[in-house]
Tab-separated table of C-alpha atoms in Angstrom:
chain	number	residue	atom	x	y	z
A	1	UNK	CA	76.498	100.766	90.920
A	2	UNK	CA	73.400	98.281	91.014
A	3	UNK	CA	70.463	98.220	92.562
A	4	UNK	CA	67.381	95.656	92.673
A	5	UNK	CA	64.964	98.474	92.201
A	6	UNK	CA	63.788	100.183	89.269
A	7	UNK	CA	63.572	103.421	90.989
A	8	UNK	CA	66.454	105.532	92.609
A	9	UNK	CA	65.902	107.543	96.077
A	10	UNK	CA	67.668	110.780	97.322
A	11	UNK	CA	67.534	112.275	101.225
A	12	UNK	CA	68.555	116.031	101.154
A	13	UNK	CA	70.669	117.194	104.273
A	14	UNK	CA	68.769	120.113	105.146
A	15	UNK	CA	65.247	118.136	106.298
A	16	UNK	CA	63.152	120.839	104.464
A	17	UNK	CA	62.151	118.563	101.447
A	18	UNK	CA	61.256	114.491	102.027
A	19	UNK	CA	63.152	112.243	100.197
A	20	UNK	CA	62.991	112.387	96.079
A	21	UNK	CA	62.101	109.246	93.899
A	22	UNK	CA	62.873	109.666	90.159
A	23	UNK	CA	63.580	107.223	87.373
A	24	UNK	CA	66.703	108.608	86.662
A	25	UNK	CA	70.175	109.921	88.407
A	26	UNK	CA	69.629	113.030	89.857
A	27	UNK	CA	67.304	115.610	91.791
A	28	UNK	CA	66.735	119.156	93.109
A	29	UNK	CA	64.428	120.018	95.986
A	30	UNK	CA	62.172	122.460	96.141
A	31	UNK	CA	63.875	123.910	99.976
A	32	UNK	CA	65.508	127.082	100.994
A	33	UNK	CA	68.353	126.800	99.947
A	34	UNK	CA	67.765	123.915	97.100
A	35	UNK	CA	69.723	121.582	96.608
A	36	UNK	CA	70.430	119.383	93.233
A	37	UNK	CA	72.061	116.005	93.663
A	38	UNK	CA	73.582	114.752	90.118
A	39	UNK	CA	75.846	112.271	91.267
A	40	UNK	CA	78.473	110.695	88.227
A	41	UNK	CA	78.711	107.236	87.860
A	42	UNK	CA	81.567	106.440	86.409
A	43	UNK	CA	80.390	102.384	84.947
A	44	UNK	CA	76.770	103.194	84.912
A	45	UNK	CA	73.775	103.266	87.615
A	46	UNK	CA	72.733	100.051	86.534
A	47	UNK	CA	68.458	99.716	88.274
A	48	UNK	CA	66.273	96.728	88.048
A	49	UNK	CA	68.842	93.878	88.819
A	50	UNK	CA	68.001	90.578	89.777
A	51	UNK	CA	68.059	89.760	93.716
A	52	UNK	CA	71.253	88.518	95.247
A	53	UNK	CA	70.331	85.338	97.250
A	54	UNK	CA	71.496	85.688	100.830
A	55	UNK	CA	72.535	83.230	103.190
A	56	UNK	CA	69.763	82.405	105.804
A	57	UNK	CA	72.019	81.406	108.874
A	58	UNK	CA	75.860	80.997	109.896
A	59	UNK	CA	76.019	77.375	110.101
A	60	UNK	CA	79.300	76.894	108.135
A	61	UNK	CA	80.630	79.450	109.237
A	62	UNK	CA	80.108	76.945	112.224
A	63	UNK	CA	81.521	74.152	111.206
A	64	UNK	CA	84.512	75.609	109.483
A	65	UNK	CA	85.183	75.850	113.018
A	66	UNK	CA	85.137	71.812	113.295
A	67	UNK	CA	86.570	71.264	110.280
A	68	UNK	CA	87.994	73.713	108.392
A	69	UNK	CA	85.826	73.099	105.043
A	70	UNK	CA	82.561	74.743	106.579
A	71	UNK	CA	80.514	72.881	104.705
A	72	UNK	CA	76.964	70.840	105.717
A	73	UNK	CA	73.397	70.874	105.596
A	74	UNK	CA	72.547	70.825	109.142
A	75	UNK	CA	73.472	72.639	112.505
A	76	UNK	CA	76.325	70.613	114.113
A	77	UNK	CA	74.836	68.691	116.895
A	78	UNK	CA	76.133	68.262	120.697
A	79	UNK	CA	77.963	65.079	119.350
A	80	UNK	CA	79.907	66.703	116.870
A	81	UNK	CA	80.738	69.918	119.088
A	82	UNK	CA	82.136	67.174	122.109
A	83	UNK	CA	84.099	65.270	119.412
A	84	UNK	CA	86.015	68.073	117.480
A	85	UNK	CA	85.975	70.826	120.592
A	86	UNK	CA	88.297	71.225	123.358
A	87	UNK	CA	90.101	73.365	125.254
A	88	UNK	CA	93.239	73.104	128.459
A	89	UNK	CA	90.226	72.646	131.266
A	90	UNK	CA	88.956	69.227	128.431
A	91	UNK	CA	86.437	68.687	125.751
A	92	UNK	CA	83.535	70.656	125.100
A	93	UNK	CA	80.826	69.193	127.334
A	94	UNK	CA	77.058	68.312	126.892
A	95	UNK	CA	75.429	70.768	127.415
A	96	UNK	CA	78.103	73.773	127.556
A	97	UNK	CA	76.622	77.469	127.872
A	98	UNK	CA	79.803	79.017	127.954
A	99	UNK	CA	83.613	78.762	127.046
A	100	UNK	CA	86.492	78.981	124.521
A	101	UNK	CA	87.049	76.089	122.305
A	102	UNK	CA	88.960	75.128	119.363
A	103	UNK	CA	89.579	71.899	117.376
A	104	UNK	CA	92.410	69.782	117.803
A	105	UNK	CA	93.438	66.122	118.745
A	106	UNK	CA	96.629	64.503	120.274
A	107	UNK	CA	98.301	62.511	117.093
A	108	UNK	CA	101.204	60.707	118.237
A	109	UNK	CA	101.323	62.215	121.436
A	110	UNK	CA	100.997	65.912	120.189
A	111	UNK	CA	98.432	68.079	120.338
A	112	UNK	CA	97.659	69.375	116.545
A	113	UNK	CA	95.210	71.599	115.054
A	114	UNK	CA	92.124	69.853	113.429
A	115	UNK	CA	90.026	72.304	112.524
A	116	UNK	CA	89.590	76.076	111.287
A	117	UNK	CA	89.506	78.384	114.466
A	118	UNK	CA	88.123	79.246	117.551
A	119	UNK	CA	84.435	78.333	118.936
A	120	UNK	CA	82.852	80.443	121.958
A	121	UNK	CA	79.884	78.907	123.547
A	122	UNK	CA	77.677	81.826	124.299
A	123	UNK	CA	77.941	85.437	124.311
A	124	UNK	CA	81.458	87.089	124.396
A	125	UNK	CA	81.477	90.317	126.826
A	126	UNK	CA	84.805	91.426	124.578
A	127	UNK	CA	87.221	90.208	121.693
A	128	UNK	CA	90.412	92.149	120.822
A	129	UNK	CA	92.484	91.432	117.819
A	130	UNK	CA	96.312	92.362	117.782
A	131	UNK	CA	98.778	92.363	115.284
A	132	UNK	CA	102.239	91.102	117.249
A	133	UNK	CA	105.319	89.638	117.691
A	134	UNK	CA	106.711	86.730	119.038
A	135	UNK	CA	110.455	85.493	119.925
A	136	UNK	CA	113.330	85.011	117.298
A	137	UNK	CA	113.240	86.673	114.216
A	138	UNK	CA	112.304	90.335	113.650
A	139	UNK	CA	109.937	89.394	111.235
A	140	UNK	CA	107.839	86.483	113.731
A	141	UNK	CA	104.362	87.388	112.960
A	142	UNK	CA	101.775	86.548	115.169
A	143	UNK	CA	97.978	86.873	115.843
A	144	UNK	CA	96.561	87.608	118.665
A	145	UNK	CA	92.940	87.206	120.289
A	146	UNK	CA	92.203	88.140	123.571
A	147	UNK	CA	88.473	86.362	125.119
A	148	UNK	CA	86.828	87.631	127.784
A	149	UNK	CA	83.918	85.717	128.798
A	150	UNK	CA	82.621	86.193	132.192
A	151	UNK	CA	85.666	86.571	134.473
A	152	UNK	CA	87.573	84.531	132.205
A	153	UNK	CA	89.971	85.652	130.092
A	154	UNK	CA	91.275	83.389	126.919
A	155	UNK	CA	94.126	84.246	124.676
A	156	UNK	CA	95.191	82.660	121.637
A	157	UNK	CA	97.844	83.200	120.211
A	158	UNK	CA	98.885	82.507	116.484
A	159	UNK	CA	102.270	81.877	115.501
A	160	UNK	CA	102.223	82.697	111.318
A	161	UNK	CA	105.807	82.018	111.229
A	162	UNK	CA	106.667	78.897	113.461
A	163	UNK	CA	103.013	77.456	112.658
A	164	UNK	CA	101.907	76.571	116.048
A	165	UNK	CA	99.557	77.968	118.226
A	166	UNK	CA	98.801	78.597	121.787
A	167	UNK	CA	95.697	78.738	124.040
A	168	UNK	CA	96.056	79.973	127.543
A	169	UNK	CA	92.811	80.416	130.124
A	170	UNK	CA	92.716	82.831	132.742
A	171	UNK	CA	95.843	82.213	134.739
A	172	UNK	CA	96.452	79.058	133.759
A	173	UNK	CA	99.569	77.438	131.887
A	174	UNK	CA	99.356	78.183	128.266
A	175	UNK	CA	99.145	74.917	125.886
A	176	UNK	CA	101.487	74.597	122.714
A	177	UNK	CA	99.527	73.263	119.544
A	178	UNK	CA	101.143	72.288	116.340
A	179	UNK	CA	99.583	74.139	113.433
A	180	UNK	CA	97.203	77.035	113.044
A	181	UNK	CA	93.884	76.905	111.674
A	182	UNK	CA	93.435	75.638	108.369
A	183	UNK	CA	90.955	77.064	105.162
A	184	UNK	CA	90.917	72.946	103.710
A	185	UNK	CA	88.711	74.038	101.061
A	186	UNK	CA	92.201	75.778	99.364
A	187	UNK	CA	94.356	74.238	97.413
A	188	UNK	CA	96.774	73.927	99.591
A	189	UNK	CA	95.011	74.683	102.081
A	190	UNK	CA	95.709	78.261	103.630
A	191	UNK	CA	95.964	79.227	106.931
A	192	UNK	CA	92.797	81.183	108.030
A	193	UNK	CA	90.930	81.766	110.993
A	194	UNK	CA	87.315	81.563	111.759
A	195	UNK	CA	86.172	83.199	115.430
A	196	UNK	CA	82.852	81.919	115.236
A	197	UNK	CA	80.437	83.098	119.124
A	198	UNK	CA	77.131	81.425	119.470
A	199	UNK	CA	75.597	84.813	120.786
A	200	UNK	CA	76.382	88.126	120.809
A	201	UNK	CA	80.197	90.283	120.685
A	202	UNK	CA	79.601	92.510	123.412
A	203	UNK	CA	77.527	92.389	126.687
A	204	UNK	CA	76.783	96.119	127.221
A	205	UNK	CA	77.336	99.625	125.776
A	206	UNK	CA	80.676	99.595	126.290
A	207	UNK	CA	82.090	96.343	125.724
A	208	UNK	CA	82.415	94.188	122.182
A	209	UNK	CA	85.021	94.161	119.111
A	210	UNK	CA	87.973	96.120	118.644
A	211	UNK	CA	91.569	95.887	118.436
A	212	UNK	CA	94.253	97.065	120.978
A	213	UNK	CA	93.889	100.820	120.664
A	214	UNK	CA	93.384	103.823	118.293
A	215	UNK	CA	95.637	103.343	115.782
A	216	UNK	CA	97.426	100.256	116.818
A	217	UNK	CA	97.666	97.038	114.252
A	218	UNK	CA	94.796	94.451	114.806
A	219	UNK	CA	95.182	92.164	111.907
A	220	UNK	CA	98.687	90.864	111.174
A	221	UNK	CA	99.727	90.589	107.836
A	222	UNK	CA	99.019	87.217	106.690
A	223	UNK	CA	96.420	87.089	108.522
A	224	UNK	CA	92.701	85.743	107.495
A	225	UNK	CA	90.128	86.031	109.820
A	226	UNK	CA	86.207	85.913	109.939
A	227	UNK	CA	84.236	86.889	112.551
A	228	UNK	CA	81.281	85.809	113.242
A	229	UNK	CA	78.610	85.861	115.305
A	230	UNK	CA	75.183	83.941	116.269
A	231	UNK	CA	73.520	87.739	117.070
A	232	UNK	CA	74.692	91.195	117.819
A	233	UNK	CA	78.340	92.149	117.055
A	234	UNK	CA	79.736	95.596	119.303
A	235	UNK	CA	82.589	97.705	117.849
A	236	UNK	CA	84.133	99.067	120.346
A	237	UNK	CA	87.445	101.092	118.565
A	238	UNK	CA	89.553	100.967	115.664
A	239	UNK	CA	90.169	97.783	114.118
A	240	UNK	CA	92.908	98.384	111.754
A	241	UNK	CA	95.276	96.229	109.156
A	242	UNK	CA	99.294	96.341	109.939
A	243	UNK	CA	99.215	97.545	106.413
A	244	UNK	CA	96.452	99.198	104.418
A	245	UNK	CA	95.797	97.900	101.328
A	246	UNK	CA	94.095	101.153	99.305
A	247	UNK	CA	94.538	104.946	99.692
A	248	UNK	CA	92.198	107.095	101.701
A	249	UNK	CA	93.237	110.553	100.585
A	250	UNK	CA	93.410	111.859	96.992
A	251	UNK	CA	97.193	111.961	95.912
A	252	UNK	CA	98.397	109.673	98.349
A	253	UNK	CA	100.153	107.971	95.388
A	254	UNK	CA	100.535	111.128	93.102
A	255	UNK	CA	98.234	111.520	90.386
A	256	UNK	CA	95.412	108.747	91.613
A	257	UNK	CA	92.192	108.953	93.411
A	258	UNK	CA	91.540	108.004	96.827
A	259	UNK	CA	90.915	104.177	97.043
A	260	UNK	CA	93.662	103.234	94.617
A	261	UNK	CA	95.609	99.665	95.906
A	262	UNK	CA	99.158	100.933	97.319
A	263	UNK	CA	101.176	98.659	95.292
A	264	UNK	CA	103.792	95.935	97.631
A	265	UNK	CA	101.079	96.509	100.620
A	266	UNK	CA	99.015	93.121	99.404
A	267	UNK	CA	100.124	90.340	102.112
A	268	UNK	CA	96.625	88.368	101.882
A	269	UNK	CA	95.717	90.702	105.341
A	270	UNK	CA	92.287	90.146	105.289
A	271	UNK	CA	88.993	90.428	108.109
A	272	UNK	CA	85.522	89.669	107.515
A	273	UNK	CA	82.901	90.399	110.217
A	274	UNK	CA	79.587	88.492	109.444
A	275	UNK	CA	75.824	88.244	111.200
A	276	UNK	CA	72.901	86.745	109.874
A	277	UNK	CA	70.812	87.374	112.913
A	278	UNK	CA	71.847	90.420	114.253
A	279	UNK	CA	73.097	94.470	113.612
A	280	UNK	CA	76.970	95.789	113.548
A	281	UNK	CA	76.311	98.387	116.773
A	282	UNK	CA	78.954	100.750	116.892
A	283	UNK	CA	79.846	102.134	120.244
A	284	UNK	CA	82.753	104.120	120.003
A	285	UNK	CA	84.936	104.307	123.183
A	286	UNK	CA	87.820	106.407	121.705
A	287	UNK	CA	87.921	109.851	122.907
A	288	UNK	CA	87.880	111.907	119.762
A	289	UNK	CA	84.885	110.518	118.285
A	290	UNK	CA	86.745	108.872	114.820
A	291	UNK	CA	86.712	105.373	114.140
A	292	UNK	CA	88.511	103.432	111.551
A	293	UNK	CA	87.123	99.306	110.363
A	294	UNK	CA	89.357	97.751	107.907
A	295	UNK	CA	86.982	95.025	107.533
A	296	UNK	CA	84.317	93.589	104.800
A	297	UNK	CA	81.291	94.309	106.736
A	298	UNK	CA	78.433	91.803	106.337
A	299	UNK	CA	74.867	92.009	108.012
A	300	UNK	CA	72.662	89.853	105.849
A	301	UNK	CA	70.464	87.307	105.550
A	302	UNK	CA	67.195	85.771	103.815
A	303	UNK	CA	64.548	87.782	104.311
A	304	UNK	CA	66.533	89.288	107.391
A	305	UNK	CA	66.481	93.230	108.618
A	306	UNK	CA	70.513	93.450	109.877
A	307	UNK	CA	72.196	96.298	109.658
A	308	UNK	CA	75.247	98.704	110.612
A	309	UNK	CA	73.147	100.856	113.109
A	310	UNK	CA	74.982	103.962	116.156
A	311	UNK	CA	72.980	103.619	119.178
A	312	UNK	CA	75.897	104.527	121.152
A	313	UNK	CA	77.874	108.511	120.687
A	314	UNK	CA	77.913	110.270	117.748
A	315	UNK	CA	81.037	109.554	115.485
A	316	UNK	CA	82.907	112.446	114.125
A	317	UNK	CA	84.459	110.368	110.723
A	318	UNK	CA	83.917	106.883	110.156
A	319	UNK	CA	86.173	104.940	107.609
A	320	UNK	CA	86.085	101.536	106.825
A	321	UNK	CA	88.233	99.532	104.598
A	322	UNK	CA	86.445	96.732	102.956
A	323	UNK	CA	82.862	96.952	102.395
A	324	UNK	CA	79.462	97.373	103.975
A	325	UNK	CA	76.853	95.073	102.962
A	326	UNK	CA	73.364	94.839	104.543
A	327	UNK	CA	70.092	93.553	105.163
A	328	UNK	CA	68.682	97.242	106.041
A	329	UNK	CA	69.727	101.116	106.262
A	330	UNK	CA	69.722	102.414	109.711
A	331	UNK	CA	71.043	105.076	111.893
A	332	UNK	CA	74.738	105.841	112.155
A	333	UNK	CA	74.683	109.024	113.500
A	334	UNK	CA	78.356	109.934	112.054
A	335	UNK	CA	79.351	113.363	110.479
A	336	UNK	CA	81.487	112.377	107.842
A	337	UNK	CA	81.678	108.389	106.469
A	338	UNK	CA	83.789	106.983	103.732
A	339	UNK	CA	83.557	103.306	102.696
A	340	UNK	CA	86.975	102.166	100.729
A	341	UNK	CA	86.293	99.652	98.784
A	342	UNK	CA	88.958	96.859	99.180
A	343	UNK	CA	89.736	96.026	95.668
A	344	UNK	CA	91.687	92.853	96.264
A	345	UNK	CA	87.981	91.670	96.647
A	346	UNK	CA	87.568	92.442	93.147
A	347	UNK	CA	90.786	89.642	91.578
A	348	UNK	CA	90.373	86.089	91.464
A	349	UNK	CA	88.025	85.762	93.815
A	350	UNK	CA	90.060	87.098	96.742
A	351	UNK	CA	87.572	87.382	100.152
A	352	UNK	CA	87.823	87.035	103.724
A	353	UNK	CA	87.749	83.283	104.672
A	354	UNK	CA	84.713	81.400	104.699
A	355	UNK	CA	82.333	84.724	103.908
A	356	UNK	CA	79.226	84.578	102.654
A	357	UNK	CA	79.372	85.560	98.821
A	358	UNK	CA	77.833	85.419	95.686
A	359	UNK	CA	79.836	85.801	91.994
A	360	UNK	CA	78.277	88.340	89.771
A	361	UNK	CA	78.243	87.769	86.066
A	362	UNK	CA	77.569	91.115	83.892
A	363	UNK	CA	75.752	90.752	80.612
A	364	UNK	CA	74.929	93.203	78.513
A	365	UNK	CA	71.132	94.284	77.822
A	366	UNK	CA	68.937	96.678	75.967
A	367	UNK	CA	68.758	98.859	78.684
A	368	UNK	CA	70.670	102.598	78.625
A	369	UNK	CA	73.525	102.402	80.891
A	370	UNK	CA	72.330	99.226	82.402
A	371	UNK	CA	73.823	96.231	82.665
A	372	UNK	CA	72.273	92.845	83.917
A	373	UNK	CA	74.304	91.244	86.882
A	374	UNK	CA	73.171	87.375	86.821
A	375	UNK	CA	74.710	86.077	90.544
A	376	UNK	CA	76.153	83.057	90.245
A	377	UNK	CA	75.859	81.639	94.185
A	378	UNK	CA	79.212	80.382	95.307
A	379	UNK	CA	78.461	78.841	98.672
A	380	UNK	CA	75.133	76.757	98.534
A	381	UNK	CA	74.814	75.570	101.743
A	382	UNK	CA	72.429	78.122	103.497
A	383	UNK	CA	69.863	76.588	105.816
A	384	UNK	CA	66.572	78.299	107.481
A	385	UNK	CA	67.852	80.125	110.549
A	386	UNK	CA	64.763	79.296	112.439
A	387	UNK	CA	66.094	76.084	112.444
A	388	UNK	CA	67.843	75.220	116.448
């Protein structure tokens, strides 16, 4: 464990004593009862580490939409957007405020995928994610995503297997696309999905991100997805892997903690869910108050205040599979939380696609159970998000 500051914090449960700051890794209060926190870390508590530089906006995240490399110094203009964008109804017009888009041309007379996923012009009132099947084999993976926007609904469907994709608006016929969405910066390149919505995931208290139901699949395996948004991102229910990558109970595989990798479950499943201008607002909608993210959680940027906040019922037991990264502590307002680290994110470099990251190097110094992490940035192209 690392932190920035040189000085270590602790908030007892029972509000009679403020919060503690010592220079060292543990506590007692001075309430009825007291408390003593003395928490064991087993690699070191490791204080006074250099900053992490953080992205300042989503604009690859943008363009991987476009392109499928993400890459730029600039915003993509109107120009760009109407020459890589489309959808059934035609290309993304001038001055669009709302619809589903993605990038693809007709080459040879068929429509094929161009780019690296799906583009929504303006805010999103939902987006579900579901982990099906499709014709023919047994085995036909496919993801789904279901838009609504408005009273429109989009679906697009992913083929994994056959390699084509589908978009289909409202009730309208639904168009055939060779390919999927294509990660180009891999070599080859991978298939990978960026959802990228120039606004916010959700358009009230009840409304946003989640996948088909409690406890049903949302991300397919095979599956690499990024979501991200230009603003506020709702969570709405359990958004859950086909197949879970770590443990959440001690002695699921006998003899090994809780968060161990369940060894043959690896399939490159992976979900990232990104804001640099906005919180993660979880309202729950599922009846018995537990909700379950298998996602790398990410609400960060330069000198930005994002982060995974409950203005919406109390949750009994959170759990999320991945990680939890941001800007700023706030409210949850959850009994019991567990974060499972995702420790495919810990060997050779394995992340969801197109997510903001940083490599850290650890060198040893002088310090007691300290060690110096030197980030070594990964993805340079950050802009100023003040910036249109």
């Amino acid at each position: 464990v690392g932190q920035h500051d040189a000085n270590a914090g602790f908030q007892f449960s029972n509000g009679s004593s403020p919060c503690k700051t010592v220079n060292g890794a543990s506590a007692t209060n001075s309430g009825s009862p007291s408390q003593t926190i003395a928490p064991n870390f087993q690699n070191g508590f490791n204080r006074s580490q250099p900053v992490v530089p953080l992205p300042t906006n989503s604009f690859n995240q943008k363009r991987a939409v476009l392109d499928g490399f993400g890459i730029g110094s600039t915003n993509p203009t109107s120009a760009e957007l109407q020459a890589a964008l489309r959808n059934p109804n035609g290309a993304y017009p001038s001055g669009a405020s709302s619809g589903v888009y993605m990038s693809y041309q007709s080459v040879a007379g068929v429509l094929t995928m161009q780019g690296g996923g799906i583009y929504v012009e303006g805010s999103a009132n939902s987006i579900q994610l579901a982990a099906t099947t499709g014709p023919g084999p047994a085995n036909n993976r496919q993801q789904k995503f279901t838009i609504v926007q408005g009273g429109t609904t989009t679906v697009i469907t992913l083929d994994l297997v056959a390699q084509t994709t589908t978009i289909k608006i409202g009730s309208g016929t639904a168009v055939p696309i060779a390919g999927l969405p294509m990660n180009r910066n891999a070599t080859p390149p991978t298939a990978d999905t960026m959802l990228y919505v120039n606004g916010n995931i959700g358009t009230s208290s009840s409304t946003g991100l989640s996948g088909p139901g409690q406890g049903i699949a949302a991300v397919q395996d095979y599956a690499g997805i990024t979501i991200t948004a230009n603003g506020n991102i709702n969570i709405t229910g359990d958004i859950l892997y086909k197949t879970p990558p770590v443990t959440m109970t001690q002695n699921q595989i006998p003899g090994t903690p809780a968060d161990t990798l369940i060894p043959g479950n690896d399939h490159q499943q992976v979900l990232g869910i990104f804001t640099a201008n906005g919180n993660i607002n979880l309202y729950n909608q599922q009846s018995n108050r537990n909700l379950e993210i298998d996602a790398s959680l990410a609400m960060i940027a330069s000198g930005g205040s994002g982060g995974l906040v409950n203005p919406g019922t109390s949750i009994t037991t959170l759990n999320i599979i991945g990680g939890r990264i941001q800007n700023t502590i706030q409210n949850i307002n959850t009994t019991t939380r567990n974060v499972f680290f995702d420790r495919r994110f810990a060997q050779g470099g394995f992340a969801p696609p197109w997510f903001p990251s940083t490599s850290v190097t650890t060198v040893p110094t002088g310090v007691e159970n300290s060690t110096l992490n030197a980030p070594a940035v990964s993805r340079v192209q950050w802009l100023c998000k003040s910036c249109s």
